[in-house]
Tab-separated table of N, CA and C in Angstrom:
chain	number	residue	atom	x	y	z
A	811	MET	N	0.816	-1.007	0.267
A	811	MET	CA	-0.336	0.211	-0.129
A	811	MET	C	0.495	1.610	-0.054
A	812	ARG	N	0.726	2.063	-0.939
A	812	ARG	CA	1.339	3.269	-1.321
A	812	ARG	C	0.844	4.269	-0.178
A	813	PRO	N	2.177	5.236	0.536
A	813	PRO	CA	1.760	6.019	1.980
A	813	PRO	C	1.075	7.145	0.777
A	814	VAL	N	0.252	7.858	1.436
A	814	VAL	CA	-0.506	9.063	0.674
A	814	VAL	C	0.058	9.971	1.023
A	815	ASP	N	-0.049	11.261	-0.419
A	815	ASP	CA	0.277	12.276	-0.144
A	815	ASP	C	-0.039	13.074	0.903
A	816	ASP	N	1.089	14.020	1.500
A	816	ASP	CA	-0.023	15.268	1.898
A	816	ASP	C	-0.467	16.242	1.678
A	817	SER	N	-0.783	17.651	1.870
A	817	SER	CA	-1.654	18.522	1.247
A	817	SER	C	-0.246	19.452	0.443
A	818	GLU	N	0.728	19.115	0.635
A	818	GLU	CA	1.940	19.904	-0.189
A	818	GLU	C	1.826	19.091	-1.037
A	819	GLY	N	1.475	17.606	-1.204
A	819	GLY	CA	2.173	16.699	-2.526
A	819	GLY	C	3.399	15.714	-2.469
A	820	ARG	N	3.724	16.096	-0.706
A	820	ARG	CA	4.997	15.570	-0.509
A	820	ARG	C	4.658	13.514	-0.284
A	821	PRO	N	5.323	12.939	-1.312
A	821	PRO	CA	4.610	11.377	-1.011
A	821	PRO	C	5.822	11.111	0.389
A	822	GLY	N	5.204	10.087	0.701
A	822	GLY	CA	5.457	9.497	1.958
A	822	GLY	C	4.921	9.672	3.124
A	823	LEU	N	4.435	11.035	3.367
A	823	LEU	CA	3.918	11.642	4.441
A	823	LEU	C	2.433	11.422	5.154
A	824	PRO	N	2.121	10.835	6.050
A	824	PRO	CA	0.673	10.693	5.910
A	824	PRO	C	-0.438	11.906	6.015
A	825	ALA	N	-1.641	11.466	5.686
A	825	ALA	CA	-2.534	12.768	5.299
A	825	ALA	C	-2.725	13.448	6.712
A	826	PRO	N	-3.122	14.774	6.521
A	826	PRO	CA	-3.329	15.190	7.801
A	826	PRO	C	-4.021	14.700	9.074
A	827	ASN	N	-4.036	15.018	10.128
A	827	ASN	CA	-4.788	14.644	10.933
A	827	ASN	C	-6.237	15.865	11.532
A	828	ALA	N	-7.225	15.586	11.044
A	828	ALA	CA	-7.977	16.932	11.439
A	828	ALA	C	-7.311	17.330	12.860
A	829	ALA	N	-7.992	16.628	13.917
A	829	ALA	CA	-7.703	16.571	15.266
A	829	ALA	C	-6.727	17.274	15.465
A	830	LEU	N	-5.215	16.651	15.018
A	830	LEU	CA	-3.661	17.370	15.285
A	830	LEU	C	-3.910	19.069	14.587
A	831	LEU	N	-4.337	18.993	13.301
A	831	LEU	CA	-4.163	20.703	12.527
A	831	LEU	C	-5.038	21.236	13.622
A	832	LEU	N	-6.473	20.771	13.729
A	832	LEU	CA	-7.034	21.960	14.894
A	832	LEU	C	-6.311	22.644	16.074
A	833	ALA	N	-5.492	20.992	16.582
A	833	ALA	CA	-4.805	21.763	17.809
A	833	ALA	C	-3.388	22.608	17.697
A	834	VAL	N	-3.245	22.684	16.637
A	834	VAL	CA	-2.150	23.110	16.380
A	834	VAL	C	-2.206	24.954	15.683
A	835	LEU	N	-3.119	24.635	14.991
A	835	LEU	CA	-3.972	25.670	14.599
A	835	LEU	C	-4.706	26.922	15.509
A	836	GLY	N	-5.219	26.071	16.469
A	836	GLY	CA	-5.895	26.611	17.500
A	836	GLY	C	-4.968	27.247	18.647
A	837	ARG	N	-3.931	26.476	18.900
A	837	ARG	CA	-2.830	26.904	20.020
A	837	ARG	C	-2.098	28.119	19.272
A	838	ALA	N	-1.852	28.549	18.337
A	838	ALA	CA	-1.475	29.497	17.390
A	838	ALA	C	-2.479	30.785	17.398
A	839	VAL	N	-3.531	30.344	17.052
A	839	VAL	CA	-4.876	31.621	16.424
A	839	VAL	C	-5.074	32.125	18.172
A	840	ARG	N	-4.805	31.184	19.354
A	840	ARG	CA	-5.110	31.277	20.517
A	840	ARG	C	-3.893	32.545	21.417
A	841	ALA	N	-3.012	32.207	20.929
A	841	ALA	CA	-1.777	33.756	21.193
A	841	ALA	C	-2.068	34.428	20.640
A	842	ASP	N	-2.623	34.114	19.385
A	842	ASP	CA	-2.700	35.786	18.612
A	842	ASP	C	-3.834	36.344	19.228
A	843	ILE	N	-4.708	35.544	19.922
A	843	ILE	CA	-5.922	36.386	20.240
A	843	ILE	C	-5.875	37.038	21.714
A	844	ASP	N	-5.202	36.339	22.635
A	844	ASP	CA	-4.478	36.369	23.795
A	844	ASP	C	-3.917	37.965	23.617
A	845	ALA	N	-2.852	37.479	22.817
A	845	ALA	CA	-1.770	39.222	22.910
A	845	ALA	C	-3.134	40.387	22.526
A	846	ALA	N	-3.570	40.316	21.555
A	846	ALA	CA	-4.228	41.086	20.934
A	846	ALA	C	-5.510	41.707	21.952
A	847	LEU	N	-5.828	40.931	22.980
A	847	LEU	CA	-6.979	41.122	24.115
A	847	LEU	C	-6.362	41.973	24.823
A	848	ALA	N	-5.179	41.406	25.363
A	848	ALA	CA	-4.052	41.867	26.305
A	848	ALA	C	-3.790	43.717	26.111
A	849	GLU	N	-3.695	43.779	24.980
A	849	GLU	CA	-3.723	44.999	24.260
A	849	GLU	C	-4.930	46.286	24.495
A	850	CYS	N	-6.311	45.359	24.780
A	850	CYS	CA	-7.308	46.218	25.442
A	850	CYS	C	-7.112	45.946	26.379
A	851	GLY	N	-6.366	45.957	27.529
A	851	GLY	CA	-6.978	45.176	28.583
A	851	GLY	C	-7.809	44.039	29.350
A	852	LEU	N	-7.897	43.309	28.043
A	852	LEU	CA	-8.918	42.022	28.484
A	852	LEU	C	-8.633	40.784	28.085
A	853	SER	N	-9.035	39.335	28.183
A	853	SER	CA	-8.317	38.130	28.055
A	853	SER	C	-9.757	37.673	27.786
A	854	MET	N	-9.462	36.401	27.167
A	854	MET	CA	-10.557	35.244	26.670
A	854	MET	C	-11.923	35.500	27.962
A	855	ARG	N	-11.141	35.137	29.121
A	855	ARG	CA	-11.791	34.947	29.937
A	855	ARG	C	-12.751	36.190	30.481
A	856	LEU	N	-12.217	37.080	30.189
A	856	LEU	CA	-13.135	38.541	30.756
A	856	LEU	C	-13.787	38.729	29.426
A	857	LEU	N	-13.792	38.366	28.576
A	857	LEU	CA	-14.544	38.808	26.877
A	857	LEU	C	-15.746	37.573	27.147
A	858	SER	N	-15.198	36.740	27.285
A	858	SER	CA	-16.154	35.935	27.562
A	858	SER	C	-17.688	35.748	28.468
A	859	ALA	N	-16.966	36.690	29.717
A	859	ALA	CA	-17.958	37.113	30.667
A	859	ALA	C	-18.864	37.961	30.333
A	860	LEU	N	-17.965	39.020	30.037
A	860	LEU	CA	-18.756	40.562	29.064
A	860	LEU	C	-19.782	39.644	27.879
A	861	GLY	N	-19.424	38.583	27.214
A	861	GLY	CA	-20.582	37.906	26.138
A	861	GLY	C	-21.636	37.698	26.870
A	862	HIS	N	-21.894	36.795	27.745
A	862	HIS	CA	-22.352	35.840	28.509
A	862	HIS	C	-23.343	37.212	29.126
A	863	LEU	N	-23.098	38.181	29.515
A	863	LEU	CA	-23.876	39.416	30.504
A	863	LEU	C	-24.543	39.861	29.578
A	864	ALA	N	-23.889	40.397	28.320
A	864	ALA	CA	-24.691	41.077	27.329
A	864	ALA	C	-25.618	40.097	26.841
A	865	HIS	N	-25.531	39.011	26.730
A	865	HIS	CA	-26.365	38.416	25.864
A	865	HIS	C	-27.806	37.984	26.911
A	866	GLN	N	-27.274	38.247	28.563
A	866	GLN	CA	-28.459	37.909	29.218
A	866	GLN	C	-28.031	38.390	30.902
A	867	PRO	N	-28.546	39.876	30.607
A	867	PRO	CA	-28.387	40.523	31.855
A	867	PRO	C	-28.906	39.894	33.349
A	868	GLY	N	-27.996	40.212	34.347
A	868	GLY	CA	-28.871	40.120	35.541
A	868	GLY	C	-28.390	38.680	36.114
A	869	LEU	N	-27.458	37.760	35.064
A	869	LEU	CA	-27.245	36.455	35.647
A	869	LEU	C	-26.012	36.432	36.708
A	870	SER	N	-25.707	35.178	37.900
A	870	SER	CA	-25.269	35.076	38.853
A	870	SER	C	-24.159	35.128	38.520
A	871	TYR	N	-23.192	34.621	39.401
A	871	TYR	CA	-21.500	34.325	39.610
A	871	TYR	C	-22.221	32.610	39.209
A	872	SER	N	-22.536	31.835	39.748
A	872	SER	CA	-22.931	30.616	39.513
A	872	SER	C	-23.087	30.472	38.271
A	873	GLU	N	-24.554	31.038	37.863
A	873	GLU	CA	-24.810	30.800	36.009
A	873	GLU	C	-24.208	31.131	35.094
A	874	LEU	N	-23.057	32.537	35.554
A	874	LEU	CA	-21.790	32.425	34.263
A	874	LEU	C	-20.692	31.860	34.976
A	875	GLY	N	-20.233	30.863	35.981
A	875	GLY	CA	-19.735	29.884	35.719
A	875	GLY	C	-19.600	28.809	35.373
A	876	ARG	N	-21.069	28.163	35.526
A	876	ARG	CA	-21.449	26.905	34.880
A	876	ARG	C	-21.331	27.296	33.457
A	877	ARG	N	-21.624	28.732	32.712
A	877	ARG	CA	-21.315	28.731	31.103
A	877	ARG	C	-20.257	28.560	30.810
A	878	ALA	N	-19.616	29.149	31.576
A	878	ALA	CA	-17.966	29.332	31.554
A	878	ALA	C	-16.889	28.098	31.988
A	879	GLY	N	-17.946	27.258	32.246
A	879	GLY	CA	-17.052	26.032	32.852
A	879	GLY	C	-15.917	26.201	33.922
A	880	VAL	N	-16.309	27.482	34.874
A	880	VAL	CA	-15.482	27.592	36.106
A	880	VAL	C	-16.184	27.414	37.263
A	881	THR	N	-15.839	27.400	38.544
A	881	THR	CA	-16.095	27.842	39.866
A	881	THR	C	-16.874	28.772	39.851
A	882	ALA	N	-17.779	29.231	40.751
A	882	ALA	CA	-18.217	30.042	41.598
A	882	ALA	C	-17.681	31.220	41.345
A	883	GLN	N	-16.577	30.935	42.351
A	883	GLN	CA	-15.621	31.322	42.930
A	883	GLN	C	-14.631	32.186	42.017
A	884	SER	N	-13.781	31.556	41.423
A	884	SER	CA	-13.435	31.931	40.100
A	884	SER	C	-14.333	32.786	39.381
A	885	MET	N	-15.070	32.690	39.050
A	885	MET	CA	-16.488	33.881	38.362
A	885	MET	C	-16.561	35.040	39.187
A	886	GLN	N	-16.304	35.103	40.731
A	886	GLN	CA	-16.236	36.021	41.669
A	886	GLN	C	-14.878	36.888	41.301
A	887	ALA	N	-13.902	36.018	40.878
A	887	ALA	CA	-12.731	37.063	40.913
A	887	ALA	C	-12.668	37.499	39.673
A	888	THR	N	-13.307	37.025	38.474
A	888	THR	CA	-12.979	37.552	37.264
A	888	THR	C	-14.329	38.849	36.851
A	889	PHE	N	-15.129	38.785	37.811
A	889	PHE	CA	-15.764	39.684	37.953
A	889	PHE	C	-15.228	40.861	39.207
A	890	ARG	N	-14.572	40.561	40.190
A	890	ARG	CA	-14.282	41.666	40.552
A	890	ARG	C	-13.024	42.269	39.544
A	891	ARG	N	-12.287	41.933	38.892
A	891	ARG	CA	-11.880	42.590	38.122
A	891	ARG	C	-12.749	43.646	37.213
A	892	LEU	N	-13.408	42.845	36.295
A	892	LEU	CA	-14.731	43.528	35.668
A	892	LEU	C	-15.024	45.177	36.560
A	893	GLU	N	-15.217	44.740	37.851
A	893	GLU	CA	-15.931	45.798	38.513
A	893	GLU	C	-15.026	46.550	38.693
A	894	ASP	N	-14.027	46.371	39.340
A	894	ASP	CA	-12.585	47.129	39.355
A	894	ASP	C	-12.385	48.566	38.117
A	895	THR	N	-12.435	47.743	36.636
A	895	THR	CA	-12.374	48.704	35.959
A	895	THR	C	-13.647	49.476	35.531
A	896	GLY	N	-14.977	48.916	35.871
A	896	GLY	CA	-16.274	49.712	35.777
A	896	GLY	C	-16.858	49.515	34.540
A	897	ALA	N	-16.467	47.950	34.169
A	897	ALA	CA	-17.145	47.447	33.449
A	897	ALA	C	-18.580	46.717	33.485
A	898	VAL	N	-18.710	46.354	34.743
A	898	VAL	CA	-19.976	45.615	35.291
A	898	VAL	C	-20.060	45.977	36.872
A	899	VAL	N	-21.974	46.530	36.988
A	899	VAL	CA	-22.299	46.631	38.045
A	899	VAL	C	-22.752	45.075	39.081
A	900	ARG	N	-22.805	45.823	39.815
A	900	ARG	CA	-23.976	44.580	40.543
A	900	ARG	C	-25.369	45.186	41.208
A	901	THR	N	-26.474	44.424	40.864
A	901	THR	CA	-27.670	45.678	40.853
A	901	THR	C	-28.265	44.736	42.214
A	902	SER	N	-27.543	44.037	42.526
A	902	SER	CA	-28.642	43.169	43.777
A	902	SER	C	-27.947	43.532	45.005
A	903	PRO	N	-28.356	43.633	46.294
A	903	PRO	CA	-27.573	44.060	47.505
A	903	PRO	C	-26.504	42.348	47.948
A	904	GLY	N	-25.436	43.415	48.303
A	904	GLY	CA	-24.368	42.318	48.429
A	904	GLY	C	-24.651	41.800	50.118
A	905	GLY	N	-23.575	40.992	50.265
A	905	GLY	CA	-23.665	39.782	51.706
A	905	GLY	C	-24.135	38.698	51.303
A	906	ARG	N	-24.081	37.640	52.717
A	906	ARG	CA	-23.643	36.286	52.293
A	906	ARG	C	-25.352	35.995	51.970
A	907	GLY	N	-25.013	35.014	51.195
A	907	GLY	CA	-26.726	34.401	51.038
A	907	GLY	C	-27.688	34.975	50.108
A	908	ASN	N	-26.864	36.342	49.338
A	908	ASN	CA	-27.890	37.108	48.619
A	908	ASN	C	-27.144	36.428	47.326
A	909	THR	N	-28.057	36.465	46.118
A	909	THR	CA	-27.913	36.386	45.012
A	909	THR	C	-26.927	37.145	44.247
A	910	ALA	N	-26.215	37.658	43.893
A	910	ALA	CA	-25.579	38.625	43.091
A	910	ALA	C	-26.078	38.705	41.527
A	911	ARG	N	-26.738	39.589	41.316
A	911	ARG	CA	-27.041	39.997	39.543
A	911	ARG	C	-26.075	40.800	39.301
A	912	LEU	N	-25.500	40.790	38.434
A	912	LEU	CA	-24.647	41.858	37.312
A	912	LEU	C	-24.871	42.032	36.187
A	913	GLU	N	-24.805	43.291	35.752
A	913	GLU	CA	-24.820	43.531	34.352
A	913	GLU	C	-24.176	44.478	33.807
A	914	LEU	N	-23.728	44.791	32.525
A	914	LEU	CA	-22.805	45.551	31.888
A	914	LEU	C	-23.142	46.789	32.077
A	915	THR	N	-22.056	47.621	32.008
A	915	THR	CA	-21.785	49.220	31.763
A	915	THR	C	-22.099	50.169	30.717
A	916	ASP	N	-21.938	50.822	30.302
A	916	ASP	CA	-21.298	51.577	28.967
A	916	ASP	C	-20.171	51.219	28.909
A	917	ALA	N	-19.159	51.310	29.853
A	917	ALA	CA	-17.458	51.267	29.801
A	917	ALA	C	-17.149	49.375	29.498
A	918	GLY	N	-18.449	48.430	29.672
A	918	GLY	CA	-17.930	47.115	29.605
A	918	GLY	C	-18.356	47.054	28.324
A	919	ARG	N	-19.568	47.683	28.025
A	919	ARG	CA	-19.884	47.287	26.469
A	919	ARG	C	-19.138	47.997	25.489
A	920	SER	N	-18.605	49.210	25.690
A	920	SER	CA	-17.591	49.390	25.158
A	920	SER	C	-16.206	48.392	25.091
A	921	LEU	N	-16.115	47.592	26.244
A	921	LEU	CA	-14.661	46.679	26.208
A	921	LEU	C	-15.693	45.537	25.266
A	922	LEU	N	-16.243	44.984	24.937
A	922	LEU	CA	-16.933	43.886	24.444
A	922	LEU	C	-16.498	44.471	23.011
A	923	ARG	N	-17.284	45.484	22.649
A	923	ARG	CA	-16.819	45.940	21.058
A	923	ARG	C	-15.533	45.728	20.784
A	924	GLN	N	-14.710	46.179	21.531
A	924	GLN	CA	-13.379	46.170	21.361
A	924	GLN	C	-12.794	44.788	21.248
A	925	GLY	N	-13.396	43.581	22.127
A	925	GLY	CA	-12.985	42.537	22.144
A	925	GLY	C	-13.384	42.094	20.239
A	926	ARG	N	-14.442	41.972	20.790
A	926	ARG	CA	-15.328	41.094	19.217
A	926	ARG	C	-14.651	41.892	17.874
A	927	GLN	N	-14.242	43.552	17.967
A	927	GLN	CA	-13.228	43.484	16.800
A	927	GLN	C	-12.335	42.687	16.477
A	928	VAL	N	-11.335	42.959	17.857
A	928	VAL	CA	-10.034	41.947	17.980
A	928	VAL	C	-10.670	40.785	17.301
A	929	LEU	N	-11.188	40.050	17.768
A	929	LEU	CA	-11.716	38.780	17.292
A	929	LEU	C	-12.353	38.473	15.618
A	930	GLY	N	-12.988	39.765	15.257
A	930	GLY	CA	-13.331	40.085	14.112
A	930	GLY	C	-12.002	40.108	13.028
A	931	ARG	N	-11.071	40.690	13.476
A	931	ARG	CA	-9.637	40.912	12.689
A	931	ARG	C	-8.640	40.004	12.474
A	932	ILE	N	-8.963	38.992	13.507
A	932	ILE	CA	-7.864	38.199	13.719
A	932	ILE	C	-9.067	36.941	12.806
A	933	GLU	N	-9.743	36.765	12.581
A	933	GLU	CA	-10.673	35.923	12.498
A	933	GLU	C	-10.754	36.061	10.788
A	934	ALA	N	-10.680	37.607	10.102
A	934	ALA	CA	-10.183	38.150	8.976
A	934	ALA	C	-9.085	37.585	8.549
A	935	ASP	N	-8.192	38.002	9.226
A	935	ASP	CA	-6.548	37.575	9.147
A	935	ASP	C	-6.417	36.326	8.406
A	936	LEU	N	-6.683	35.334	9.011
A	936	LEU	CA	-6.914	33.555	9.375
A	936	LEU	C	-7.226	33.207	8.101
A	937	LEU	N	-9.011	34.147	7.651
A	937	LEU	CA	-9.912	33.788	6.640
A	937	LEU	C	-9.124	34.043	5.060
A	938	ALA	N	-8.298	34.641	4.950
A	938	ALA	CA	-7.764	36.222	4.162
A	938	ALA	C	-7.094	35.036	3.229
A	939	VAL	N	-6.983	33.851	3.318
A	939	VAL	CA	-6.099	33.123	2.168
A	939	VAL	C	-7.167	32.163	1.809
A	940	LEU	N	-8.558	32.097	2.268
A	940	LEU	CA	-9.571	31.628	1.437
A	940	LEU	C	-10.414	32.235	0.760
A	941	PRO	N	-10.952	31.803	-0.170
A	941	PRO	CA	-12.176	32.260	-0.852
A	941	PRO	C	-13.397	32.163	0.372
A	942	GLU	N	-14.153	33.618	-0.312
A	942	GLU	CA	-15.197	33.919	0.653
A	942	GLU	C	-16.102	32.789	1.312
A	943	ALA	N	-16.441	31.867	0.300
A	943	ALA	CA	-17.229	30.305	0.194
A	943	ALA	C	-17.147	29.584	0.854
A	944	ASP	N	-15.403	29.131	0.853
A	944	ASP	CA	-15.211	28.396	1.549
A	944	ASP	C	-14.620	29.069	3.506
A	945	GLY	N	-14.393	29.887	3.346
A	945	GLY	CA	-14.277	30.272	4.660
A	945	GLY	C	-15.485	30.597	5.332
A	946	ALA	N	-17.102	31.172	4.776
A	946	ALA	CA	-17.907	30.756	5.363
A	946	ALA	C	-18.240	29.292	5.732
A	947	ARG	N	-17.944	28.324	4.741
A	947	ARG	CA	-18.314	27.157	5.130
A	947	ARG	C	-17.311	26.326	5.625
A	948	LEU	N	-16.054	26.989	6.212
A	948	LEU	CA	-15.168	26.491	7.064
A	948	LEU	C	-15.868	27.018	8.908
A	949	ARG	N	-16.182	28.009	8.635
A	949	ARG	CA	-16.978	28.307	9.702
A	949	ARG	C	-18.131	27.920	10.601
A	950	HIS	N	-18.943	27.165	9.291
A	950	HIS	CA	-20.356	26.336	9.416
A	950	HIS	C	-19.674	25.237	9.982
A	951	LEU	N	-18.814	25.079	9.215
A	951	LEU	CA	-18.551	22.993	9.598
A	951	LEU	C	-18.393	23.144	11.530
A	952	LEU	N	-17.284	24.576	11.421
A	952	LEU	CA	-16.660	24.694	12.933
A	952	LEU	C	-17.781	24.424	13.926
A	953	GLY	N	-18.816	25.642	13.700
A	953	GLY	CA	-19.783	25.513	14.562
A	953	GLY	C	-20.442	24.267	14.905
A	954	GLU	N	-20.747	23.597	13.738
A	954	GLU	CA	-21.257	21.996	13.983
A	954	GLU	C	-20.800	21.618	14.744
A	955	LEU	N	-19.395	21.726	14.650
A	955	LEU	CA	-18.377	20.287	15.354
A	955	LEU	C	-18.423	20.653	16.612
A	956	ALA	N	-18.224	22.575	17.271
A	956	ALA	CA	-18.530	22.419	18.191
A	956	ALA	C	-19.915	22.058	19.363
A	957	VAL	N	-20.725	22.325	18.593
A	957	VAL	CA	-21.868	22.177	18.690
A	957	VAL	C	-22.291	20.581	19.467
A	958	ARG	N	-21.933	19.953	18.367
A	958	ARG	CA	-21.909	18.292	19.095
A	958	ARG	C	-21.005	18.212	19.783
A	959	ARG	N	-20.041	18.748	19.868
A	959	ARG	CA	-18.850	18.310	20.766
A	959	ARG	C	-19.627	19.087	22.062
A	960	ALA	N	-19.670	20.159	22.463
A	960	ALA	CA	-21.042	20.384	23.418
A	960	ALA	C	-21.925	19.282	24.199
A	961	LYS	N	-22.190	18.450	23.011
A	961	LYS	CA	-23.512	18.117	23.282
A	961	LYS	C	-23.207	16.626	24.139
A	962	ARG	N	-21.603	16.368	24.089
A	962	ARG	CA	-21.231	14.814	24.804
A	962	ARG	C	-21.323	15.145	25.947
């Protein structure tokens, strides 16, 4: 049996493994995202928290933690950082036993817009080498894979 040519036509190399390619590309793209978000004073965790809160204002630490896959305590630390920058406010009374209800401020909405612009620029750069239809198809397929993975 003859070895499969790789994507560059070099005989003898195995066909690329999709999981490995996604891991390698994901690591590189994540580094680009992290560096660009840091310039805005953001991280993926902060951006994710802002996005969840923009989509559904009034969520608690526990609800946000579940969505992000982290503990409520970890989410509290994330939101303390966001509160310190004026990006979110607590709209419920403080104190033990009271569920925190959190909302974005104008500063938080501005940070979220900046973060989304960063992601848009990185995506545009990544997909620039593909025809537009292929980029749209890739986006769709990756979305399908993410949804199916989340259902496991």
